[in-house]
Short mmCIF file of C-alpha atoms and ligand atoms in Angstrom, two decimals:
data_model
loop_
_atom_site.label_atom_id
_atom_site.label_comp_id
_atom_site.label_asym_id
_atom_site.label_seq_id
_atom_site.Cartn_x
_atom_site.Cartn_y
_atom_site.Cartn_z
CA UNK A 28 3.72 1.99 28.35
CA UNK A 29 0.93 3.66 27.68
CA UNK A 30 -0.48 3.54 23.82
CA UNK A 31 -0.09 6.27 22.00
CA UNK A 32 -3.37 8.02 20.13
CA UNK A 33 -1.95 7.20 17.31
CA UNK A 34 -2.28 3.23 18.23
CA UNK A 35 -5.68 3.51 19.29
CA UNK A 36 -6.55 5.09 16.15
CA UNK A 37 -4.98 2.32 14.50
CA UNK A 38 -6.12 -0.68 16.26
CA UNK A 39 -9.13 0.73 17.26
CA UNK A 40 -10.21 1.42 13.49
CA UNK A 41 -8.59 -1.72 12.42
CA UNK A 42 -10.79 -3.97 15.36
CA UNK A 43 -13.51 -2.12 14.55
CA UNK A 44 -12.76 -2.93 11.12
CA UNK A 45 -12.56 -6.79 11.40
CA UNK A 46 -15.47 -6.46 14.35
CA UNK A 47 -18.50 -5.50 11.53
CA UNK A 48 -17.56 -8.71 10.22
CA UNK A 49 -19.53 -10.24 12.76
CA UNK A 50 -22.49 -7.62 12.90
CA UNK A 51 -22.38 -7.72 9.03
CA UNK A 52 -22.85 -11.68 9.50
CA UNK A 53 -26.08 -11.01 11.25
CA UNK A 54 -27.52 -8.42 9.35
CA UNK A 55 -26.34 -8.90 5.63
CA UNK A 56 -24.53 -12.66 6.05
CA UNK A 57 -24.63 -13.10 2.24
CA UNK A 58 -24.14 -9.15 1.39
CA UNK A 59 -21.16 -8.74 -1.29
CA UNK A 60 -20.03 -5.49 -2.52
CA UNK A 61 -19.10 -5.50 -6.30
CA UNK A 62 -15.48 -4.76 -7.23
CA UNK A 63 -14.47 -3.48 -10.96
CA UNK A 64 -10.76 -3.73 -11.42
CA UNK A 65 -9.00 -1.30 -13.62
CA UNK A 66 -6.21 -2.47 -15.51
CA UNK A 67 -5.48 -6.63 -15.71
CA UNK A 68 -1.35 -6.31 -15.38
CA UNK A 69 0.53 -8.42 -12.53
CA UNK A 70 -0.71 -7.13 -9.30
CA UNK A 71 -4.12 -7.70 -10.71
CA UNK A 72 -3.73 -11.55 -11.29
CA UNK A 73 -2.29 -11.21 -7.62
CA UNK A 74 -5.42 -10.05 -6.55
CA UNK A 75 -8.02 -11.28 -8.55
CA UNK A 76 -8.39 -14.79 -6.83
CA UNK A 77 -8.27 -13.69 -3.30
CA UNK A 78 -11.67 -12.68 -3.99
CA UNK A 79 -12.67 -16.30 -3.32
CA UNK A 80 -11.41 -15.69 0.08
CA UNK A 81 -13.75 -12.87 1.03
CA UNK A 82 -16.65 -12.88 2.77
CA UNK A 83 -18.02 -9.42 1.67
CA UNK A 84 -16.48 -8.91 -1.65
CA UNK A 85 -16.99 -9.80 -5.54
CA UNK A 86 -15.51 -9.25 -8.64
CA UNK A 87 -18.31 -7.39 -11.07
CA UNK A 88 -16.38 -6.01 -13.70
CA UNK A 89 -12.85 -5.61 -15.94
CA UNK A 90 -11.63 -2.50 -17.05
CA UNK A 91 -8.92 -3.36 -20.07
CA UNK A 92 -7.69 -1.92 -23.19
CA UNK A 93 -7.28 -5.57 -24.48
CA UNK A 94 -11.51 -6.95 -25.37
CA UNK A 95 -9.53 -10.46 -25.67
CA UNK A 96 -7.87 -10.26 -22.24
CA UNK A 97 -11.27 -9.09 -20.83
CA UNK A 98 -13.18 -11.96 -22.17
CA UNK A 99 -10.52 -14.62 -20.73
CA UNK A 100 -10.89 -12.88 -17.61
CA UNK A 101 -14.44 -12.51 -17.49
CA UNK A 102 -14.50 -16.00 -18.30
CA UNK A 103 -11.93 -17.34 -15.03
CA UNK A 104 -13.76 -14.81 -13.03
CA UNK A 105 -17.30 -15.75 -13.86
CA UNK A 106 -17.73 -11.65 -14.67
CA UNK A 107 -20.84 -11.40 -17.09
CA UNK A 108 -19.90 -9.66 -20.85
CA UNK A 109 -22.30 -6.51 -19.21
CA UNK A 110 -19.11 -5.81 -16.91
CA UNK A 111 -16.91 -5.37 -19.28
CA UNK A 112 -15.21 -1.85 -19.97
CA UNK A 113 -11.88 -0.40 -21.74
CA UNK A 114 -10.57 2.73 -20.77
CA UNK A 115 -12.67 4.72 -23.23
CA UNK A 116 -16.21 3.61 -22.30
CA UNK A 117 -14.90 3.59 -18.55
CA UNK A 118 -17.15 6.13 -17.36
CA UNK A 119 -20.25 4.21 -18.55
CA UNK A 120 -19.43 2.48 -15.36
CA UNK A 121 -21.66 5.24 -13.08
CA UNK A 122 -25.32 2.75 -14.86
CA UNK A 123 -24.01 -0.53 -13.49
CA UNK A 124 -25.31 -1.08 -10.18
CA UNK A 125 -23.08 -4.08 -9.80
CA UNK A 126 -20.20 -1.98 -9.56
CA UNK A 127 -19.82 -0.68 -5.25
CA UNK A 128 -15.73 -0.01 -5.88
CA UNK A 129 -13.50 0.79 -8.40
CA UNK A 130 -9.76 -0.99 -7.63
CA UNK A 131 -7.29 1.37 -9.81
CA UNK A 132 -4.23 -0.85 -10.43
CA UNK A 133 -2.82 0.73 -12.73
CA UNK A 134 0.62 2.52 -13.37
CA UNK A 135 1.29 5.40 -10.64
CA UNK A 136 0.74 8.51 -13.09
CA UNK A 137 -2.84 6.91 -13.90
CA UNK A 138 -4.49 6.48 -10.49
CA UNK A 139 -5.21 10.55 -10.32
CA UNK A 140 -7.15 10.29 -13.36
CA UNK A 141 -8.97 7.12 -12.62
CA UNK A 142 -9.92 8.01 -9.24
CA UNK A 143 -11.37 11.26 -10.03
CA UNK A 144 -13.44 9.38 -13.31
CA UNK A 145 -14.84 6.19 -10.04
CA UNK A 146 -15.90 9.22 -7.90
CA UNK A 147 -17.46 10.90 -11.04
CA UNK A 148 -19.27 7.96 -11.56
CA UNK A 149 -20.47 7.47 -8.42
CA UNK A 150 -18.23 4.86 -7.29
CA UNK A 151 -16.04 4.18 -3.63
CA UNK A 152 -12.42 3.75 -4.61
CA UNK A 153 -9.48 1.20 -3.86
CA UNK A 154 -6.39 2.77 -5.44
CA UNK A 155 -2.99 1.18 -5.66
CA UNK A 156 0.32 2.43 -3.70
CA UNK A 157 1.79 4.88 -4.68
CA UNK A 158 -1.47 6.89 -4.48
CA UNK A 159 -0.38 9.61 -7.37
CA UNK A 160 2.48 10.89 -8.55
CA UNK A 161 2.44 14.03 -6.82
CA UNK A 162 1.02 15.11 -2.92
CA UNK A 163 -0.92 17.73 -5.17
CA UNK A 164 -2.83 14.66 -7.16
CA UNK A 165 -3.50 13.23 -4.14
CA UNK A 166 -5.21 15.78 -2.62
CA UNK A 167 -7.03 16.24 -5.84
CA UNK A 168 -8.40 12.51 -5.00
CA UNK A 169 -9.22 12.99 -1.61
CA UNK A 170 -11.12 16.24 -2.89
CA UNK A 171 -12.99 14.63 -5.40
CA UNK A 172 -13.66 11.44 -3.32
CA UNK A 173 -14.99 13.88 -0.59
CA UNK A 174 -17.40 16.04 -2.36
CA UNK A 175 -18.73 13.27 -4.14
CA UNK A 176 -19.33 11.28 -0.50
CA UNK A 177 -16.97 7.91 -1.75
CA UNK A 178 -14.45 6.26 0.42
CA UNK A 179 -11.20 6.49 -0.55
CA UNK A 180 -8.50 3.64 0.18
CA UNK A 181 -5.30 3.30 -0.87
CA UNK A 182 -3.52 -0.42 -1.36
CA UNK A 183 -1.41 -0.64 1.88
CA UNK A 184 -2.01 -4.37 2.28
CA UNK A 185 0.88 -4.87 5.15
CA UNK A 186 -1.93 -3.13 7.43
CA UNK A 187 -3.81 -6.13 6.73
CA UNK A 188 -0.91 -9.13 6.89
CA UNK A 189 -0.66 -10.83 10.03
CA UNK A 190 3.32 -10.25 10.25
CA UNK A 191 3.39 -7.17 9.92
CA UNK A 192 0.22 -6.27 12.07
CA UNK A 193 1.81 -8.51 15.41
CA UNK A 194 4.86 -6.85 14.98
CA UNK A 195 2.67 -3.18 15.50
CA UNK A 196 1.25 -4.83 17.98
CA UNK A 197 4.63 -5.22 19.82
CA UNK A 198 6.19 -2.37 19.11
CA UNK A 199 3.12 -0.32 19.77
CA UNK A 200 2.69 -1.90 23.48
CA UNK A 201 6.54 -1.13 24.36
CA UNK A 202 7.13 -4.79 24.55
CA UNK A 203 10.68 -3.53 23.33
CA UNK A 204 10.66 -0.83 25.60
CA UNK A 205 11.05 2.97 23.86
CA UNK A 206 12.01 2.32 20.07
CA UNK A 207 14.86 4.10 19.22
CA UNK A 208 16.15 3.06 15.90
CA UNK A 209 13.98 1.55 13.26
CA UNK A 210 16.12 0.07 9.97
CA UNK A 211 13.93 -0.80 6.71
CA UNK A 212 14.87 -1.90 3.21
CA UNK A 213 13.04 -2.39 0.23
CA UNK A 214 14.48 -2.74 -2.98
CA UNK A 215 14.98 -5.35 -6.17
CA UNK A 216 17.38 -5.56 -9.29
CA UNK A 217 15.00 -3.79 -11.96
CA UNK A 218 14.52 -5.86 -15.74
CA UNK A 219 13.31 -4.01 -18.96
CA UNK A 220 14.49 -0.37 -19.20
CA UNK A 221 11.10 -0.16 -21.65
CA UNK A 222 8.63 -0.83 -18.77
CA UNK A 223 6.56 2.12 -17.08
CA UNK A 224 8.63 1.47 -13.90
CA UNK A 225 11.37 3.82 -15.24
CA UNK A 226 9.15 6.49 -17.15
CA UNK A 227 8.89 9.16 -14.95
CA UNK A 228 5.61 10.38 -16.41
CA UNK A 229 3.75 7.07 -15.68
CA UNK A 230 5.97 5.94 -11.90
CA UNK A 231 6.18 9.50 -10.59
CA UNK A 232 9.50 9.05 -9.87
CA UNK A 233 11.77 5.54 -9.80
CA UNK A 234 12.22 2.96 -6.93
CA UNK A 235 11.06 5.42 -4.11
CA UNK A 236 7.94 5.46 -5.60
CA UNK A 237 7.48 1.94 -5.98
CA UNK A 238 8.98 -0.20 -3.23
CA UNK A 239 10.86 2.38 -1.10
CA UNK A 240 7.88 3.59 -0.03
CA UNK A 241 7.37 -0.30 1.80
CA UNK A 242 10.31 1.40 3.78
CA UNK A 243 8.59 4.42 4.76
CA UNK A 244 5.72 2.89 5.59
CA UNK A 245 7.15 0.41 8.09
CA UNK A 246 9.11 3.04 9.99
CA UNK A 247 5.28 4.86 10.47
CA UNK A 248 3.77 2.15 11.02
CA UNK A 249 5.79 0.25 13.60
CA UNK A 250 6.91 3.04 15.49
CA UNK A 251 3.30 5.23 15.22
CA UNK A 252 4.68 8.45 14.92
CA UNK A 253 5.18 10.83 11.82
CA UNK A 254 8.75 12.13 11.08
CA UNK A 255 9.80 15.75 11.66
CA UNK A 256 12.33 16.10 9.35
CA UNK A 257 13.93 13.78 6.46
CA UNK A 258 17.52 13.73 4.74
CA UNK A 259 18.36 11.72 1.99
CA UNK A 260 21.33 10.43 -0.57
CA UNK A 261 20.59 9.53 -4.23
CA UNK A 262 22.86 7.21 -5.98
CA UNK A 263 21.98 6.20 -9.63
CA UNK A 264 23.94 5.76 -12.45
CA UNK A 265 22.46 7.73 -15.30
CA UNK A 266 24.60 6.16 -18.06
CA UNK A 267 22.28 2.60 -16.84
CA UNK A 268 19.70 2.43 -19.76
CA UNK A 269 17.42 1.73 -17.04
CA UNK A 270 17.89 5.45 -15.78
CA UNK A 271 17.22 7.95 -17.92
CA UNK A 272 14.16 9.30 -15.59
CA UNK A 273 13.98 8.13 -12.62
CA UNK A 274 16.73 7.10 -9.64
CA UNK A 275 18.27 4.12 -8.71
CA UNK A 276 18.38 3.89 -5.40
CA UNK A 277 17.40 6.52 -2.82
CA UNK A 278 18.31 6.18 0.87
CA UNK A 279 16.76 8.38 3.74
CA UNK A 280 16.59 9.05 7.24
CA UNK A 281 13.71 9.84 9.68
CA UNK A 282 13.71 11.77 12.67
CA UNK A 283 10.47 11.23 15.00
CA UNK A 284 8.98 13.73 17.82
CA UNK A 285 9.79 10.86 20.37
CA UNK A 286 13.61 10.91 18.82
CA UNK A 287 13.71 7.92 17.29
CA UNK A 288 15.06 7.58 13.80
CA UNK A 289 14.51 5.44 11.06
CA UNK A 290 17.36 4.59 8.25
CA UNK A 291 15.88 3.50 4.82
CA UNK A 292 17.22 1.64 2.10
CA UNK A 293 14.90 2.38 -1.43
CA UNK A 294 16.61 0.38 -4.27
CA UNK A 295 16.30 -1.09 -8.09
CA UNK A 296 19.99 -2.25 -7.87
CA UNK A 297 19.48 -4.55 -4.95
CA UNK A 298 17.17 -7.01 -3.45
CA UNK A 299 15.94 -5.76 -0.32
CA UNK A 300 12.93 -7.12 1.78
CA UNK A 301 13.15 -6.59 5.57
CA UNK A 302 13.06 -4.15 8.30
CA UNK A 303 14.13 -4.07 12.30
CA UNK A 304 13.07 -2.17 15.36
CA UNK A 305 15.46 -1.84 18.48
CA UNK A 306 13.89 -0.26 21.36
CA UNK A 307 15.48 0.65 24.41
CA UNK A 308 14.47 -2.96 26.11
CA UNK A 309 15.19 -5.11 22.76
CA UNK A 310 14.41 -5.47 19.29
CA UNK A 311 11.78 -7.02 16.68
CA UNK A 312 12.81 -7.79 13.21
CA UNK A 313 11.34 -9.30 10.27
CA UNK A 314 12.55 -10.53 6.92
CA UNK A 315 10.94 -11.14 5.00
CA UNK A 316 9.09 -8.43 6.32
CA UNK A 317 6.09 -7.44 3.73
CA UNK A 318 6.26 -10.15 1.11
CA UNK A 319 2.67 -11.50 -0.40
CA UNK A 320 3.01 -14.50 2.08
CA UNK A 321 6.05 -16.24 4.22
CA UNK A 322 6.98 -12.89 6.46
CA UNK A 323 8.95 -13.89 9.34
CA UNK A 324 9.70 -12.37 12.26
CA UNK A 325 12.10 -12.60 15.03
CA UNK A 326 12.66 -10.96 18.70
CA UNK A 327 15.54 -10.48 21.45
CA UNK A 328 14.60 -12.72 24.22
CA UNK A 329 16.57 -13.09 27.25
CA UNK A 330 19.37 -11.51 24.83
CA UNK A 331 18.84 -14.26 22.73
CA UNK A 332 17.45 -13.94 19.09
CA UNK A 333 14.32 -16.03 18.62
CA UNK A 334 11.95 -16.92 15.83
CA UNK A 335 8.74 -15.18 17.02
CA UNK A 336 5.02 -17.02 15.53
CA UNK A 337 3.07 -15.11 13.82
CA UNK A 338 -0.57 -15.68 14.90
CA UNK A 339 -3.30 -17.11 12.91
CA UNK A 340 -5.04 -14.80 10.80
CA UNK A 341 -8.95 -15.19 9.43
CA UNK A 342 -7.42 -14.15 6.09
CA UNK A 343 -4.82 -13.31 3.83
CA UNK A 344 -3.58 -9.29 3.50
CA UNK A 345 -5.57 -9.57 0.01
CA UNK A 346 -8.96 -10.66 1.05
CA UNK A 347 -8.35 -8.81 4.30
CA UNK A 348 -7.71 -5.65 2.47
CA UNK A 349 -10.64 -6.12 -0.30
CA UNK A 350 -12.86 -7.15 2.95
CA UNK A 351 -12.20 -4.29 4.67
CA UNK A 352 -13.26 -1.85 2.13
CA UNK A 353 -16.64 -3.49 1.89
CA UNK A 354 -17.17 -3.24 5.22
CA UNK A 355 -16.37 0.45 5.76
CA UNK A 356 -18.84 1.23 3.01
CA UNK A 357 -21.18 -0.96 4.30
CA UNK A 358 -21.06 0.15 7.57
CA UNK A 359 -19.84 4.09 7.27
CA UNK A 360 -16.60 3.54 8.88
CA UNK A 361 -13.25 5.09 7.53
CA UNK A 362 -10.71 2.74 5.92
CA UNK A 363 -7.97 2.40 8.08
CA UNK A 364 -5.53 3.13 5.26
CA UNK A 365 -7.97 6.20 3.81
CA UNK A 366 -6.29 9.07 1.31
CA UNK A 367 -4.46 10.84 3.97
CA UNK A 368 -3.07 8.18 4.45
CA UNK A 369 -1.52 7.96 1.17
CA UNK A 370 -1.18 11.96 0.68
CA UNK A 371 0.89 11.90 4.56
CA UNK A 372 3.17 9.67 1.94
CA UNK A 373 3.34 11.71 -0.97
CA UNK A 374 4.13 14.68 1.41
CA UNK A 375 7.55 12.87 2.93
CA UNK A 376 8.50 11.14 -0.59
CA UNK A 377 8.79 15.11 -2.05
CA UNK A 378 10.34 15.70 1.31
CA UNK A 379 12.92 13.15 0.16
CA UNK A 380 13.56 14.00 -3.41
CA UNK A 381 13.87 17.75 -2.56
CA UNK A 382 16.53 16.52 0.62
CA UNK A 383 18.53 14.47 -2.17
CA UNK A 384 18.48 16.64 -4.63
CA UNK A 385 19.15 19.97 -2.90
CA UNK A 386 21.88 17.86 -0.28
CA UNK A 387 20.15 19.41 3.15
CA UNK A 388 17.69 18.01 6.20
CA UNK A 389 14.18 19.24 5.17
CA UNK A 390 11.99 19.53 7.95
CA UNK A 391 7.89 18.70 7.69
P1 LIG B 11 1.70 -3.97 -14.72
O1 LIG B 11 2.58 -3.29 -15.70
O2 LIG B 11 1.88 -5.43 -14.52
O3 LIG B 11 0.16 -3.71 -15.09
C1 LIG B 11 -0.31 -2.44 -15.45
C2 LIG B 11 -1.61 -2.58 -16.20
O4 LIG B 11 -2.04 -1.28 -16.60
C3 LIG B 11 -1.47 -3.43 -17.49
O5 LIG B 11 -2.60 -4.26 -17.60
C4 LIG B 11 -1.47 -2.37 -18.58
O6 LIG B 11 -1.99 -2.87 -19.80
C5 LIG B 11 -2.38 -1.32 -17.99
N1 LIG B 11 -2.21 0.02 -18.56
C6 LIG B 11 -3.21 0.84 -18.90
N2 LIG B 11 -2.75 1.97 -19.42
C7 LIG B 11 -1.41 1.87 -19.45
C8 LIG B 11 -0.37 2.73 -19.91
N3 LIG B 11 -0.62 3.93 -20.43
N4 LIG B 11 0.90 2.29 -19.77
C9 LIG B 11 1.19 1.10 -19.23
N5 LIG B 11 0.23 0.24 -18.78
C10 LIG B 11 -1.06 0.62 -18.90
O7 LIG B 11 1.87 -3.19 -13.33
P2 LIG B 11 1.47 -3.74 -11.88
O8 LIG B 11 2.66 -4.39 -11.27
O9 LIG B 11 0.21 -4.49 -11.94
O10 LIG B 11 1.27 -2.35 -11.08
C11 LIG B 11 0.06 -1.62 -11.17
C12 LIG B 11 -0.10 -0.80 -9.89
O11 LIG B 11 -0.17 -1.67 -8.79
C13 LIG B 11 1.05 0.17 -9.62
O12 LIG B 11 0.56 1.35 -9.06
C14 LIG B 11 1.89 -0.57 -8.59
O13 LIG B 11 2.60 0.29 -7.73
C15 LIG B 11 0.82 -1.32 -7.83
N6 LIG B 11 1.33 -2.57 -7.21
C16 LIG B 11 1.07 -2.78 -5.91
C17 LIG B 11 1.54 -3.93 -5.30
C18 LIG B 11 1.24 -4.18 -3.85
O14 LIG B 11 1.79 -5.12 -3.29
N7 LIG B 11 0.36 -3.40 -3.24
C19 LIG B 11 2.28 -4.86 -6.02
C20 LIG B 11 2.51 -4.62 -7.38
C21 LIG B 11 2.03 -3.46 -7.96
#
């Protein structure tokens, strides 16, 4: 089979991506760009010690509303007291020539605002999943990111974990033959009813927005190809303190130009973590499929199912992703996940709300 343009693109970008590496190593071996991180919550101590993984990459400052939590950080992460920012004197940012990237990680309804104040300052930008809370933020972003000649990135890090990227690989060669249907769920039992999660002003919107979109993106990612038209079923229980704002669980099909479809499971009832392609000459399937570390995966061989090894990889999705970054801006390249990326996102997930809500296929 022959790859499509849209794996070239991919792979291409994403070879060329790990390839600098090696250039970088002769021209700027000791070269690392300086990362600020905005907003020190759980994803951020998730990230914050892969930087001692990376080869091109540095933590330079901490952006938090608590001075205390700042100083403990600044003190684990050996980030000097000059780095240090809340979100009122963030903009003071654009003097600190430390500071290369700004890494928003903070709740969905804040990453429009953030990302506009990095580019103001002068800054590239690494901005969490989901990118905004609306397609019309996120072209706002890509605007502003634009005019003021910043890369923009958004915090896809499955494009970066080995699992994930071999079963592409697969798919994308038509080692399964054609793929025909592609099944992907993502979903966990949700706690505190109090946290920003359910506030639809700070998530955008409820589990869609925050893990069902791991669904959507492996059914573009594996398969390459962006859907034609979406339909969707809500099911939440609004009586469920937990739901006063946002839905419960949202489940959707994709239809793709080649006529493959995609069903997707988008939950915060139900622990989900896995997806499966079946192509007309067998099937790939992982679970779990994008977890921070221990994805699995698993092919039809001979008609048998098999455990499939997932190759080596340099480095972790983390320092991988972080890496990455630095090198586009080092070198000029476009991230492989850039805004459009994330806005191509934004543009289904409305799809799928307006589907479930008004009970009808929506085409794109
Ligand atoms: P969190 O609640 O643990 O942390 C959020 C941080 O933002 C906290 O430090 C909080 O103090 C700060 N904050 C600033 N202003 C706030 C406000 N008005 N309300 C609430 N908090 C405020 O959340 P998290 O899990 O770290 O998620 C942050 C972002 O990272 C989200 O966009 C989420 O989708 C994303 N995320 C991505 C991954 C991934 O695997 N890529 C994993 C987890 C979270």
């Amino acid at each position: 089979m022959k790859p499509t343009r849209r794996f070239l693109m991919q792979f291409g970008a994403a070879a060329a991506g790990l390839a600098p590496a090696s250039r970088l190593a002769a021209s700027a071996p000791d070269r690392r760009l300086g990362y600020a991180i905005v907003g020190l919550g759980g994803y951020a101590d998730v990230i914050l010690p892969r930087f001692a993984e990376c080869t091109h990459s540095r933590v330079a400052a901490l952006v938090s509303g608590s001075p205390e939590k700042a100083r403990r950080y600044a003190e684990r992460y050996g980030v000097p007291q000059s780095g240090l920012y809340d979100y009122r004197t963030f903009d003071r940012i654009r003097d600190n020539p430390d500071v290369d990237i700004v890494y928003v990680i903070l709740p969905n309804g804040l990453h429009h605002e953030y990302t506009l104040r990095a580019a103001a300052a002068g800054k590239h930008v690494l901005c969490e999943k989901p990118m905004a809370n609306t397609a019309a933020e996120a072209e706002a972003m890509i605007a502003a990111c634009r005019a003021a000649d910043r890369k923009l990135m958004i915090g896809y890090r499955c494009h970066f974990e080995a699992a994930n990227r071999e079963a592409m690989r697969i798919v994308r060669a038509g080692e399964i033959g054609r793929p025909r249907v592609v099944t992907a769920e993502h979903g966990f039992n949700i706690g505190d009813p109090a946290q920003w999660r359910l506030d639809r002003a700070l998530a955008g919107g409820g589990s869609l927005m925050d893990i069902g979109i791991y669904s959507l993106q492996a059914a573009r990612y594996l398969t390459g190809e962006e859907p034609t038209q979406v339909v969707a079923m809500e099911s939440t229980d609004r009586s469920d303190p937990r739901f006063k704002t946002v839905e419960d669980t949202i489940n959707f099909q994709l239809r793709f130009p080649s006529g493959a479809v995609a069903n997707c499971v988008s939950s915060y009832g139900s622990h989900h973590n896995r997806y499966r392609v079946v192509g007309t000459e067998g099937w790939i399937d992982a679970e779990p499929g994008t977890a921070y570390s221990g994805n699995r995966l698993r092919r039809l061989k001979d008609w048998r199912a098999e455990d499939h090894p997932v190759p080596e990889a340099p480095q972790n999705q983390f320092s991988a992703q972080l890496d990455h970054l630095s090198q586009c801006v080092m070198t000029g390249a476009e991230p492989i996940v850039a805004g459009e990326e994330g806005l191509r996102d934004m543009r289904i997930i409305e799809a799928i709300y307006r589907s479930a809500r008004e009970e009808r296929a929506v085409s794109l």
